[in-house]
Amino acid sequence: MTQALVDKYGRERVVATDISDDPGFPCQYEKLDVLDRDAVKRALQKHNVGHFYQLAAILSATGEKNPALAWEVNMKGLLIALELSVELEIDRLFFPSSIAVFGEGVDKNHTLQDSVLIPNSVYGISKAAGENWCKYYHGKYGLDVRSLRYPGVIGHETLPGGGTTDYAVDIFYEAVKNGHYQCFLKADARLPMIYMDDAIRATVELMEADSDKIKVRTSYNLQGISFSPEEIAREIQKHRPDFTVEYAPDYRQDIADSWPGSIDDSAAQKDWGWKREFDLAKLTREMYVSIQNKLNHQ
Ligand code: SER
Protein backbone atom coordinates (compact mmCIF):
# COMPACT_ATOMS: atom_id res chain seq x y z
CA MET A 1 0.00 0.00 0.00
CA THR A 2 2.74 2.44 1.01
CA GLN A 3 4.67 1.75 -2.20
CA ALA A 4 1.55 2.39 -4.30
CA LEU A 5 1.00 5.73 -2.55
CA VAL A 6 4.67 6.65 -3.02
CA ASP A 7 4.45 5.76 -6.74
CA LYS A 8 1.38 7.92 -7.09
CA TYR A 9 2.16 10.94 -4.91
CA GLY A 10 5.96 10.87 -4.41
CA ARG A 11 7.93 9.78 -1.33
CA GLU A 12 8.00 13.26 0.22
CA ARG A 13 4.18 13.35 0.31
CA VAL A 14 3.66 9.99 2.04
CA VAL A 15 4.17 9.18 5.74
CA ALA A 16 3.99 5.59 6.95
CA THR A 17 3.68 4.59 10.60
CA ASP A 18 4.14 1.39 12.53
CA ILE A 19 4.48 0.32 16.15
CA SER A 20 8.00 -1.03 15.54
CA ASP A 21 11.22 0.72 14.56
CA ASP A 22 11.25 1.72 10.90
CA PRO A 23 10.61 -1.53 8.96
CA GLY A 24 12.12 0.14 5.87
CA PHE A 25 9.25 2.05 4.30
CA PRO A 26 10.12 3.92 1.07
CA CYS A 27 8.92 7.28 2.47
CA GLN A 28 8.84 9.39 5.63
CA TYR A 29 8.30 7.36 8.78
CA GLU A 30 6.87 7.83 12.29
CA LYS A 31 6.98 5.16 14.97
CA LEU A 32 3.45 5.32 16.36
CA ASP A 33 0.95 3.48 18.52
CA VAL A 34 -2.54 4.06 17.03
CA LEU A 35 -4.00 3.90 20.56
CA ASP A 36 -1.89 6.88 21.70
CA ARG A 37 -4.23 9.76 20.82
CA ASP A 38 -1.71 12.52 21.50
CA ALA A 39 0.99 10.87 19.41
CA VAL A 40 -1.41 10.30 16.50
CA LYS A 41 -2.50 13.94 16.72
CA ARG A 42 1.10 15.19 16.74
CA ALA A 43 1.95 13.09 13.67
CA LEU A 44 -1.14 14.26 11.74
CA GLN A 45 -0.34 17.90 12.55
CA LYS A 46 3.41 17.63 11.92
CA HIS A 47 2.86 16.23 8.42
CA ASN A 48 -0.29 18.22 7.62
CA VAL A 49 -2.04 14.99 6.59
CA GLY A 50 -4.82 15.27 3.99
CA HIS A 51 -5.68 11.60 3.35
CA PHE A 52 -5.50 9.37 6.44
CA TYR A 53 -5.45 5.56 5.98
CA GLN A 54 -6.01 3.94 9.37
CA LEU A 55 -5.16 0.32 8.57
CA ALA A 56 -4.12 -1.03 11.99
CA ALA A 57 -6.24 -3.98 13.18
CA ILE A 58 -6.14 -7.37 14.84
CA LEU A 59 -7.51 -9.94 12.38
CA SER A 60 -10.06 -12.71 12.85
CA ALA A 61 -8.00 -15.67 14.07
CA THR A 62 -5.80 -13.66 16.48
CA GLY A 63 -8.91 -11.79 17.62
CA GLU A 64 -10.54 -15.01 18.81
CA LYS A 65 -7.49 -15.70 21.00
CA ASN A 66 -7.58 -12.26 22.62
CA PRO A 67 -11.04 -10.70 22.16
CA ALA A 68 -10.49 -7.78 24.55
CA LEU A 69 -7.30 -6.72 22.80
CA ALA A 70 -8.94 -7.05 19.35
CA TRP A 71 -11.81 -4.83 20.49
CA GLU A 72 -9.42 -2.27 22.01
CA VAL A 73 -7.16 -2.00 18.96
CA ASN A 74 -9.90 -2.16 16.34
CA MET A 75 -12.44 0.14 18.01
CA LYS A 76 -10.31 2.59 19.98
CA GLY A 77 -7.96 2.92 17.01
CA LEU A 78 -10.88 3.85 14.77
CA LEU A 79 -12.55 6.21 17.26
CA ILE A 80 -9.29 8.13 17.72
CA ALA A 81 -8.95 8.40 13.94
CA LEU A 82 -12.55 9.61 13.54
CA GLU A 83 -12.30 12.19 16.34
CA LEU A 84 -8.97 13.58 15.17
CA SER A 85 -10.11 13.69 11.54
CA VAL A 86 -12.96 15.98 12.56
CA GLU A 87 -10.83 18.04 14.96
CA LEU A 88 -8.00 18.56 12.46
CA GLU A 89 -10.29 18.83 9.43
CA ILE A 90 -8.63 15.94 7.60
CA ASP A 91 -9.92 15.79 3.99
CA ARG A 92 -10.48 12.03 3.76
CA LEU A 93 -10.24 9.05 6.11
CA PHE A 94 -10.05 5.40 5.03
CA PHE A 95 -11.28 2.54 7.24
CA PRO A 96 -10.71 -1.11 6.23
CA SER A 97 -13.72 -3.33 6.86
CA SER A 98 -14.06 -7.00 5.95
CA ILE A 99 -16.22 -9.88 4.75
CA ALA A 100 -16.14 -10.82 8.46
CA VAL A 101 -19.05 -8.40 9.07
CA PHE A 102 -21.35 -11.05 7.57
CA GLY A 103 -22.55 -14.01 9.58
CA GLU A 104 -25.94 -15.51 10.26
CA GLY A 105 -28.94 -14.84 8.07
CA VAL A 106 -27.28 -14.00 4.75
CA ASP A 107 -27.18 -15.76 1.40
CA LYS A 108 -23.69 -17.23 1.21
CA ASN A 109 -23.32 -16.59 -2.49
CA HIS A 110 -23.24 -13.07 -3.91
CA THR A 111 -24.03 -11.71 -0.47
CA LEU A 112 -25.68 -8.34 -1.03
CA GLN A 113 -24.34 -4.96 0.04
CA ASP A 114 -27.28 -4.31 2.34
CA SER A 115 -27.44 -7.74 3.97
CA VAL A 116 -28.02 -8.06 7.69
CA LEU A 117 -24.78 -8.00 9.73
CA ILE A 118 -24.69 -10.64 12.48
CA PRO A 119 -20.97 -11.51 12.69
CA ASN A 120 -19.74 -14.36 14.87
CA SER A 121 -16.12 -13.29 15.43
CA VAL A 122 -14.88 -10.43 17.59
CA TYR A 123 -13.08 -9.11 14.54
CA GLY A 124 -16.34 -9.11 12.58
CA ILE A 125 -18.22 -7.44 15.44
CA SER A 126 -15.59 -4.69 15.63
CA LYS A 127 -15.72 -4.10 11.85
CA ALA A 128 -19.54 -4.03 11.74
CA ALA A 129 -19.59 -1.50 14.60
CA GLY A 130 -16.77 0.44 12.94
CA GLU A 131 -18.70 0.78 9.69
CA ASN A 132 -21.61 2.27 11.57
CA TRP A 133 -19.32 4.70 13.39
CA CYS A 134 -18.01 5.82 9.97
CA LYS A 135 -21.54 6.41 8.69
CA TYR A 136 -22.37 8.29 11.91
CA TYR A 137 -19.35 10.61 11.56
CA HIS A 138 -20.22 11.25 7.93
CA GLY A 139 -23.83 12.11 8.78
CA LYS A 140 -23.17 14.10 11.94
CA TYR A 141 -19.92 15.92 11.12
CA GLY A 142 -19.73 15.67 7.32
CA LEU A 143 -16.47 13.69 7.60
CA ASP A 144 -15.47 12.24 4.24
CA VAL A 145 -14.79 8.73 5.50
CA ARG A 146 -14.67 5.84 3.04
CA SER A 147 -14.40 2.10 3.52
CA LEU A 148 -14.11 -1.27 1.77
CA ARG A 149 -15.18 -4.72 2.94
CA TYR A 150 -12.02 -6.54 1.90
CA PRO A 151 -12.11 -10.24 1.10
CA GLY A 152 -8.99 -12.25 2.01
CA VAL A 153 -6.05 -10.27 0.62
CA ILE A 154 -3.35 -12.40 -1.04
CA GLY A 155 0.11 -10.91 -1.51
CA HIS A 156 3.78 -11.94 -1.46
CA GLU A 157 5.48 -8.81 -0.06
CA THR A 158 4.49 -9.11 3.59
CA LEU A 159 3.87 -12.27 5.58
CA PRO A 160 0.31 -12.93 6.76
CA GLY A 161 -0.76 -11.86 10.24
CA GLY A 162 -3.44 -13.83 12.06
CA GLY A 163 -6.28 -14.04 9.52
CA THR A 164 -8.52 -16.96 8.56
CA THR A 165 -7.84 -16.38 4.87
CA ASP A 166 -4.06 -16.47 5.47
CA TYR A 167 -3.89 -20.11 4.44
CA ALA A 168 -4.03 -18.86 0.86
CA VAL A 169 -0.68 -17.09 1.38
CA ASP A 170 0.97 -19.80 3.53
CA ILE A 171 0.11 -22.43 0.93
CA PHE A 172 2.43 -20.80 -1.62
CA TYR A 173 5.43 -20.63 0.74
CA GLU A 174 4.98 -24.30 1.67
CA ALA A 175 4.42 -25.33 -1.96
CA VAL A 176 7.67 -23.66 -3.04
CA LYS A 177 9.71 -24.81 -0.01
CA ASN A 178 8.37 -28.29 0.73
CA GLY A 179 5.87 -29.31 -1.95
CA HIS A 180 3.39 -30.06 0.84
CA TYR A 181 0.92 -28.04 2.93
CA GLN A 182 -1.16 -28.83 6.00
CA CYS A 183 -4.29 -26.71 5.63
CA PHE A 184 -6.25 -25.43 8.66
CA LEU A 185 -9.46 -25.16 6.59
CA LYS A 186 -11.49 -27.91 4.88
CA ALA A 187 -10.86 -28.72 1.22
CA ASP A 188 -14.12 -27.12 0.09
CA ALA A 189 -14.06 -23.98 2.30
CA ARG A 190 -14.79 -21.48 -0.43
CA LEU A 191 -14.10 -17.83 0.50
CA PRO A 192 -13.87 -14.51 -1.34
CA MET A 193 -10.26 -13.45 -1.96
CA ILE A 194 -8.44 -10.69 -3.84
CA TYR A 195 -4.91 -10.27 -5.15
CA MET A 196 -2.96 -7.53 -3.34
CA ASP A 197 -2.53 -5.36 -6.45
CA ASP A 198 -6.30 -5.32 -7.02
CA ALA A 199 -6.96 -4.57 -3.32
CA ILE A 200 -4.51 -1.64 -3.36
CA ARG A 201 -5.89 -0.29 -6.63
CA ALA A 202 -9.46 -0.49 -5.26
CA THR A 203 -8.38 1.44 -2.15
CA VAL A 204 -6.65 4.21 -4.10
CA GLU A 205 -9.51 4.44 -6.62
CA LEU A 206 -12.06 4.72 -3.82
CA MET A 207 -10.01 7.42 -2.07
CA GLU A 208 -9.54 9.34 -5.33
CA ALA A 209 -13.20 9.22 -6.41
CA ASP A 210 -15.21 12.44 -6.27
CA SER A 211 -17.10 12.69 -3.02
CA ASP A 212 -20.54 12.78 -4.66
CA LYS A 213 -19.89 9.33 -6.17
CA ILE A 214 -19.56 7.73 -2.74
CA LYS A 215 -23.09 6.64 -1.94
CA VAL A 216 -22.25 3.97 0.65
CA ARG A 217 -20.90 5.45 3.87
CA THR A 218 -20.79 2.25 5.88
CA SER A 219 -18.48 0.15 3.67
CA TYR A 220 -18.47 -1.14 0.09
CA ASN A 221 -18.54 -4.87 -0.69
CA LEU A 222 -15.40 -5.74 -2.70
CA GLN A 223 -15.20 -9.06 -4.56
CA GLY A 224 -12.09 -10.39 -6.26
CA ILE A 225 -12.15 -14.15 -6.90
CA SER A 226 -13.69 -16.90 -4.83
CA PHE A 227 -11.91 -20.22 -4.39
CA SER A 228 -11.49 -23.11 -1.97
CA PRO A 229 -8.25 -24.70 -0.71
CA GLU A 230 -8.66 -27.63 -3.14
CA GLU A 231 -9.20 -25.26 -6.07
CA ILE A 232 -6.09 -23.22 -5.37
CA ALA A 233 -4.10 -26.40 -4.72
CA ARG A 234 -5.06 -27.66 -8.20
CA GLU A 235 -3.92 -24.37 -9.70
CA ILE A 236 -0.59 -24.56 -7.83
CA GLN A 237 -0.11 -28.10 -9.19
CA LYS A 238 0.11 -26.54 -12.66
CA HIS A 239 3.38 -24.97 -11.43
CA ARG A 240 4.48 -27.85 -9.18
CA PRO A 241 2.78 -31.12 -10.19
CA ASP A 242 4.03 -33.06 -7.11
CA PHE A 243 2.40 -30.59 -4.67
CA THR A 244 0.17 -32.26 -2.05
CA VAL A 245 -2.20 -30.93 0.64
CA GLU A 246 -3.47 -32.54 3.81
CA TYR A 247 -6.52 -31.09 5.56
CA ALA A 248 -6.61 -30.58 9.34
CA PRO A 249 -9.36 -28.01 10.03
CA ASP A 250 -9.15 -26.20 13.39
CA TYR A 251 -11.10 -23.34 15.08
CA ARG A 252 -10.55 -21.17 12.01
CA GLN A 253 -12.93 -23.43 10.04
CA ASP A 254 -15.76 -22.20 12.31
CA ILE A 255 -14.92 -18.63 11.38
CA ALA A 256 -14.78 -19.54 7.67
CA ASP A 257 -18.13 -21.36 7.95
CA SER A 258 -19.79 -18.13 9.06
CA TRP A 259 -18.48 -16.08 6.11
CA PRO A 260 -19.88 -15.80 2.57
CA GLY A 261 -18.44 -17.73 -0.36
CA SER A 262 -18.72 -14.66 -2.57
CA ILE A 263 -20.07 -11.14 -2.22
CA ASP A 264 -21.91 -8.84 -4.60
CA ASP A 265 -19.88 -5.71 -5.35
CA SER A 266 -22.16 -4.14 -7.95
CA ALA A 267 -22.51 -0.95 -5.84
CA ALA A 268 -18.72 -0.43 -6.01
CA GLN A 269 -18.79 -1.10 -9.76
CA LYS A 270 -21.63 1.33 -10.34
CA ASP A 271 -20.63 4.15 -7.96
CA TRP A 272 -16.88 4.51 -8.56
CA GLY A 273 -16.09 2.07 -11.39
CA TRP A 274 -14.50 -0.87 -9.55
CA LYS A 275 -13.31 -3.77 -11.77
CA ARG A 276 -11.01 -6.60 -10.70
CA GLU A 277 -8.06 -7.65 -12.91
CA PHE A 278 -6.68 -10.81 -11.32
CA ASP A 279 -8.39 -14.19 -11.77
CA LEU A 280 -7.27 -17.41 -10.06
CA ALA A 281 -4.74 -18.42 -12.75
CA LYS A 282 -3.11 -14.97 -12.81
CA LEU A 283 -3.02 -14.70 -9.01
CA THR A 284 -1.47 -18.16 -8.68
CA ARG A 285 1.19 -17.46 -11.32
CA GLU A 286 2.17 -14.13 -9.72
CA MET A 287 2.29 -15.60 -6.21
CA TYR A 288 4.16 -18.77 -7.12
CA VAL A 289 6.80 -17.13 -9.29
CA SER A 290 7.36 -14.16 -6.92
CA ILE A 291 7.74 -16.39 -3.85
CA GLN A 292 10.03 -18.76 -5.75
CA ASN A 293 12.25 -15.80 -6.72
CA LYS A 294 12.18 -14.41 -3.20
CA LEU A 295 13.16 -17.72 -1.56
CA ASN A 296 15.85 -18.41 -4.16
CA HIS A 297 17.51 -15.07 -3.39
CA GLN A 298 17.56 -15.45 0.39
N1 SER B 1 -8.37 -11.61 5.98
C1 SER B 1 -9.18 -11.33 7.12
C2 SER B 1 -9.12 -12.44 8.10
O1 SER B 1 -9.01 -13.57 7.68
C3 SER B 1 -10.62 -11.13 6.71
O2 SER B 1 -10.83 -9.78 6.49
O3 SER B 1 -9.19 -12.19 9.25
mmCIF file of C-alpha atoms in Angstrom, residues 49-203:
data_model
loop_
_atom_site.group_PDB
_atom_site.id
_atom_site.type_symbol
_atom_site.label_atom_id
_atom_site.label_comp_id
_atom_site.label_asym_id
_atom_site.label_seq_id
_atom_site.Cartn_x
_atom_site.Cartn_y
_atom_site.Cartn_z
ATOM 1 C CA VAL A 49 -2.041 14.990 6.594
ATOM 2 C CA GLY A 50 -4.821 15.266 3.993
ATOM 3 C CA HIS A 51 -5.681 11.601 3.351
ATOM 4 C CA PHE A 52 -5.502 9.373 6.439
ATOM 5 C CA TYR A 53 -5.453 5.557 5.978
ATOM 6 C CA GLN A 54 -6.011 3.945 9.373
ATOM 7 C CA LEU A 55 -5.157 0.315 8.565
ATOM 8 C CA ALA A 56 -4.125 -1.034 11.986
ATOM 9 C CA ALA A 57 -6.243 -3.979 13.178
ATOM 10 C CA ILE A 58 -6.136 -7.372 14.837
ATOM 11 C CA LEU A 59 -7.510 -9.936 12.385
ATOM 12 C CA SER A 60 -10.055 -12.714 12.846
ATOM 13 C CA ALA A 61 -8.004 -15.667 14.069
ATOM 14 C CA THR A 62 -5.802 -13.664 16.476
ATOM 15 C CA GLY A 63 -8.913 -11.785 17.622
ATOM 16 C CA GLU A 64 -10.541 -15.013 18.814
ATOM 17 C CA LYS A 65 -7.494 -15.703 21.001
ATOM 18 C CA ASN A 66 -7.585 -12.258 22.616
ATOM 19 C CA PRO A 67 -11.037 -10.697 22.159
ATOM 20 C CA ALA A 68 -10.493 -7.777 24.551
ATOM 21 C CA LEU A 69 -7.299 -6.716 22.796
ATOM 22 C CA ALA A 70 -8.936 -7.053 19.353
ATOM 23 C CA TRP A 71 -11.806 -4.834 20.487
ATOM 24 C CA GLU A 72 -9.424 -2.272 22.010
ATOM 25 C CA VAL A 73 -7.161 -1.997 18.963
ATOM 26 C CA ASN A 74 -9.895 -2.156 16.339
ATOM 27 C CA MET A 75 -12.437 0.140 18.010
ATOM 28 C CA LYS A 76 -10.312 2.589 19.978
ATOM 29 C CA GLY A 77 -7.957 2.924 17.014
ATOM 30 C CA LEU A 78 -10.878 3.846 14.766
ATOM 31 C CA LEU A 79 -12.549 6.209 17.261
ATOM 32 C CA ILE A 80 -9.291 8.135 17.725
ATOM 33 C CA ALA A 81 -8.953 8.399 13.936
ATOM 34 C CA LEU A 82 -12.549 9.609 13.543
ATOM 35 C CA GLU A 83 -12.302 12.191 16.344
ATOM 36 C CA LEU A 84 -8.970 13.576 15.172
ATOM 37 C CA SER A 85 -10.111 13.685 11.545
ATOM 38 C CA VAL A 86 -12.962 15.976 12.561
ATOM 39 C CA GLU A 87 -10.833 18.037 14.962
ATOM 40 C CA LEU A 88 -8.000 18.562 12.462
ATOM 41 C CA GLU A 89 -10.287 18.830 9.429
ATOM 42 C CA ILE A 90 -8.631 15.936 7.597
ATOM 43 C CA ASP A 91 -9.921 15.794 3.992
ATOM 44 C CA ARG A 92 -10.483 12.027 3.761
ATOM 45 C CA LEU A 93 -10.237 9.049 6.111
ATOM 46 C CA PHE A 94 -10.046 5.396 5.032
ATOM 47 C CA PHE A 95 -11.278 2.539 7.240
ATOM 48 C CA PRO A 96 -10.713 -1.109 6.231
ATOM 49 C CA SER A 97 -13.722 -3.327 6.859
ATOM 50 C CA SER A 98 -14.058 -7.002 5.950
ATOM 51 C CA ILE A 99 -16.223 -9.880 4.748
ATOM 52 C CA ALA A 100 -16.141 -10.817 8.460
ATOM 53 C CA VAL A 101 -19.047 -8.396 9.066
ATOM 54 C CA PHE A 102 -21.347 -11.050 7.571
ATOM 55 C CA GLY A 103 -22.548 -14.006 9.580
ATOM 56 C CA GLU A 104 -25.943 -15.506 10.255
ATOM 57 C CA GLY A 105 -28.942 -14.843 8.071
ATOM 58 C CA VAL A 106 -27.279 -14.003 4.753
ATOM 59 C CA ASP A 107 -27.181 -15.761 1.399
ATOM 60 C CA LYS A 108 -23.689 -17.228 1.212
ATOM 61 C CA ASN A 109 -23.325 -16.590 -2.493
ATOM 62 C CA HIS A 110 -23.243 -13.073 -3.911
ATOM 63 C CA THR A 111 -24.031 -11.706 -0.468
ATOM 64 C CA LEU A 112 -25.678 -8.342 -1.032
ATOM 65 C CA GLN A 113 -24.336 -4.961 0.044
ATOM 66 C CA ASP A 114 -27.277 -4.307 2.339
ATOM 67 C CA SER A 115 -27.441 -7.741 3.971
ATOM 68 C CA VAL A 116 -28.017 -8.057 7.691
ATOM 69 C CA LEU A 117 -24.779 -7.999 9.735
ATOM 70 C CA ILE A 118 -24.692 -10.640 12.477
ATOM 71 C CA PRO A 119 -20.966 -11.507 12.691
ATOM 72 C CA ASN A 120 -19.744 -14.364 14.871
ATOM 73 C CA SER A 121 -16.120 -13.291 15.426
ATOM 74 C CA VAL A 122 -14.880 -10.426 17.591
ATOM 75 C CA TYR A 123 -13.075 -9.111 14.539
ATOM 76 C CA GLY A 124 -16.338 -9.105 12.579
ATOM 77 C CA ILE A 125 -18.219 -7.437 15.440
ATOM 78 C CA SER A 126 -15.587 -4.693 15.625
ATOM 79 C CA LYS A 127 -15.723 -4.103 11.850
ATOM 80 C CA ALA A 128 -19.543 -4.033 11.741
ATOM 81 C CA ALA A 129 -19.592 -1.504 14.601
ATOM 82 C CA GLY A 130 -16.768 0.442 12.938
ATOM 83 C CA GLU A 131 -18.696 0.778 9.688
ATOM 84 C CA ASN A 132 -21.611 2.266 11.571
ATOM 85 C CA TRP A 133 -19.319 4.702 13.389
ATOM 86 C CA CYS A 134 -18.013 5.817 9.972
ATOM 87 C CA LYS A 135 -21.542 6.414 8.693
ATOM 88 C CA TYR A 136 -22.372 8.291 11.914
ATOM 89 C CA TYR A 137 -19.351 10.613 11.559
ATOM 90 C CA HIS A 138 -20.220 11.245 7.930
ATOM 91 C CA GLY A 139 -23.832 12.106 8.777
ATOM 92 C CA LYS A 140 -23.166 14.097 11.943
ATOM 93 C CA TYR A 141 -19.919 15.916 11.121
ATOM 94 C CA GLY A 142 -19.733 15.669 7.322
ATOM 95 C CA LEU A 143 -16.473 13.691 7.604
ATOM 96 C CA ASP A 144 -15.468 12.242 4.238
ATOM 97 C CA VAL A 145 -14.791 8.728 5.499
ATOM 98 C CA ARG A 146 -14.668 5.843 3.037
ATOM 99 C CA SER A 147 -14.403 2.101 3.517
ATOM 100 C CA LEU A 148 -14.113 -1.273 1.772
ATOM 101 C CA ARG A 149 -15.182 -4.719 2.937
ATOM 102 C CA TYR A 150 -12.016 -6.538 1.903
ATOM 103 C CA PRO A 151 -12.112 -10.239 1.097
ATOM 104 C CA GLY A 152 -8.987 -12.247 2.012
ATOM 105 C CA VAL A 153 -6.050 -10.265 0.617
ATOM 106 C CA ILE A 154 -3.354 -12.399 -1.035
ATOM 107 C CA GLY A 155 0.113 -10.911 -1.510
ATOM 108 C CA HIS A 156 3.780 -11.938 -1.460
ATOM 109 C CA GLU A 157 5.477 -8.806 -0.062
ATOM 110 C CA THR A 158 4.492 -9.115 3.586
ATOM 111 C CA LEU A 159 3.871 -12.273 5.575
ATOM 112 C CA PRO A 160 0.309 -12.929 6.759
ATOM 113 C CA GLY A 161 -0.759 -11.855 10.239
ATOM 114 C CA GLY A 162 -3.437 -13.831 12.059
ATOM 115 C CA GLY A 163 -6.284 -14.039 9.522
ATOM 116 C CA THR A 164 -8.524 -16.965 8.558
ATOM 117 C CA THR A 165 -7.840 -16.378 4.867
ATOM 118 C CA ASP A 166 -4.065 -16.468 5.469
ATOM 119 C CA TYR A 167 -3.890 -20.114 4.440
ATOM 120 C CA ALA A 168 -4.032 -18.856 0.855
ATOM 121 C CA VAL A 169 -0.685 -17.093 1.378
ATOM 122 C CA ASP A 170 0.972 -19.797 3.528
ATOM 123 C CA ILE A 171 0.113 -22.430 0.933
ATOM 124 C CA PHE A 172 2.434 -20.798 -1.623
ATOM 125 C CA TYR A 173 5.431 -20.633 0.738
ATOM 126 C CA GLU A 174 4.981 -24.297 1.667
ATOM 127 C CA ALA A 175 4.418 -25.335 -1.957
ATOM 128 C CA VAL A 176 7.668 -23.665 -3.043
ATOM 129 C CA LYS A 177 9.709 -24.809 -0.009
ATOM 130 C CA ASN A 178 8.373 -28.294 0.725
ATOM 131 C CA GLY A 179 5.874 -29.314 -1.948
ATOM 132 C CA HIS A 180 3.390 -30.062 0.839
ATOM 133 C CA TYR A 181 0.920 -28.041 2.931
ATOM 134 C CA GLN A 182 -1.164 -28.832 5.996
ATOM 135 C CA CYS A 183 -4.291 -26.714 5.634
ATOM 136 C CA PHE A 184 -6.253 -25.428 8.661
ATOM 137 C CA LEU A 185 -9.461 -25.162 6.591
ATOM 138 C CA LYS A 186 -11.487 -27.912 4.878
ATOM 139 C CA ALA A 187 -10.856 -28.716 1.216
ATOM 140 C CA ASP A 188 -14.119 -27.116 0.092
ATOM 141 C CA ALA A 189 -14.061 -23.979 2.303
ATOM 142 C CA ARG A 190 -14.786 -21.476 -0.434
ATOM 143 C CA LEU A 191 -14.104 -17.834 0.497
ATOM 144 C CA PRO A 192 -13.874 -14.510 -1.342
ATOM 145 C CA MET A 193 -10.263 -13.446 -1.956
ATOM 146 C CA ILE A 194 -8.442 -10.693 -3.841
ATOM 147 C CA TYR A 195 -4.913 -10.271 -5.149
ATOM 148 C CA MET A 196 -2.961 -7.528 -3.338
ATOM 149 C CA ASP A 197 -2.533 -5.357 -6.455
ATOM 150 C CA ASP A 198 -6.299 -5.316 -7.018
ATOM 151 C CA ALA A 199 -6.956 -4.566 -3.323
ATOM 152 C CA ILE A 200 -4.513 -1.637 -3.363
ATOM 153 C CA ARG A 201 -5.886 -0.291 -6.629
ATOM 154 C CA ALA A 202 -9.456 -0.490 -5.259
ATOM 155 C CA THR A 203 -8.383 1.441 -2.151
#
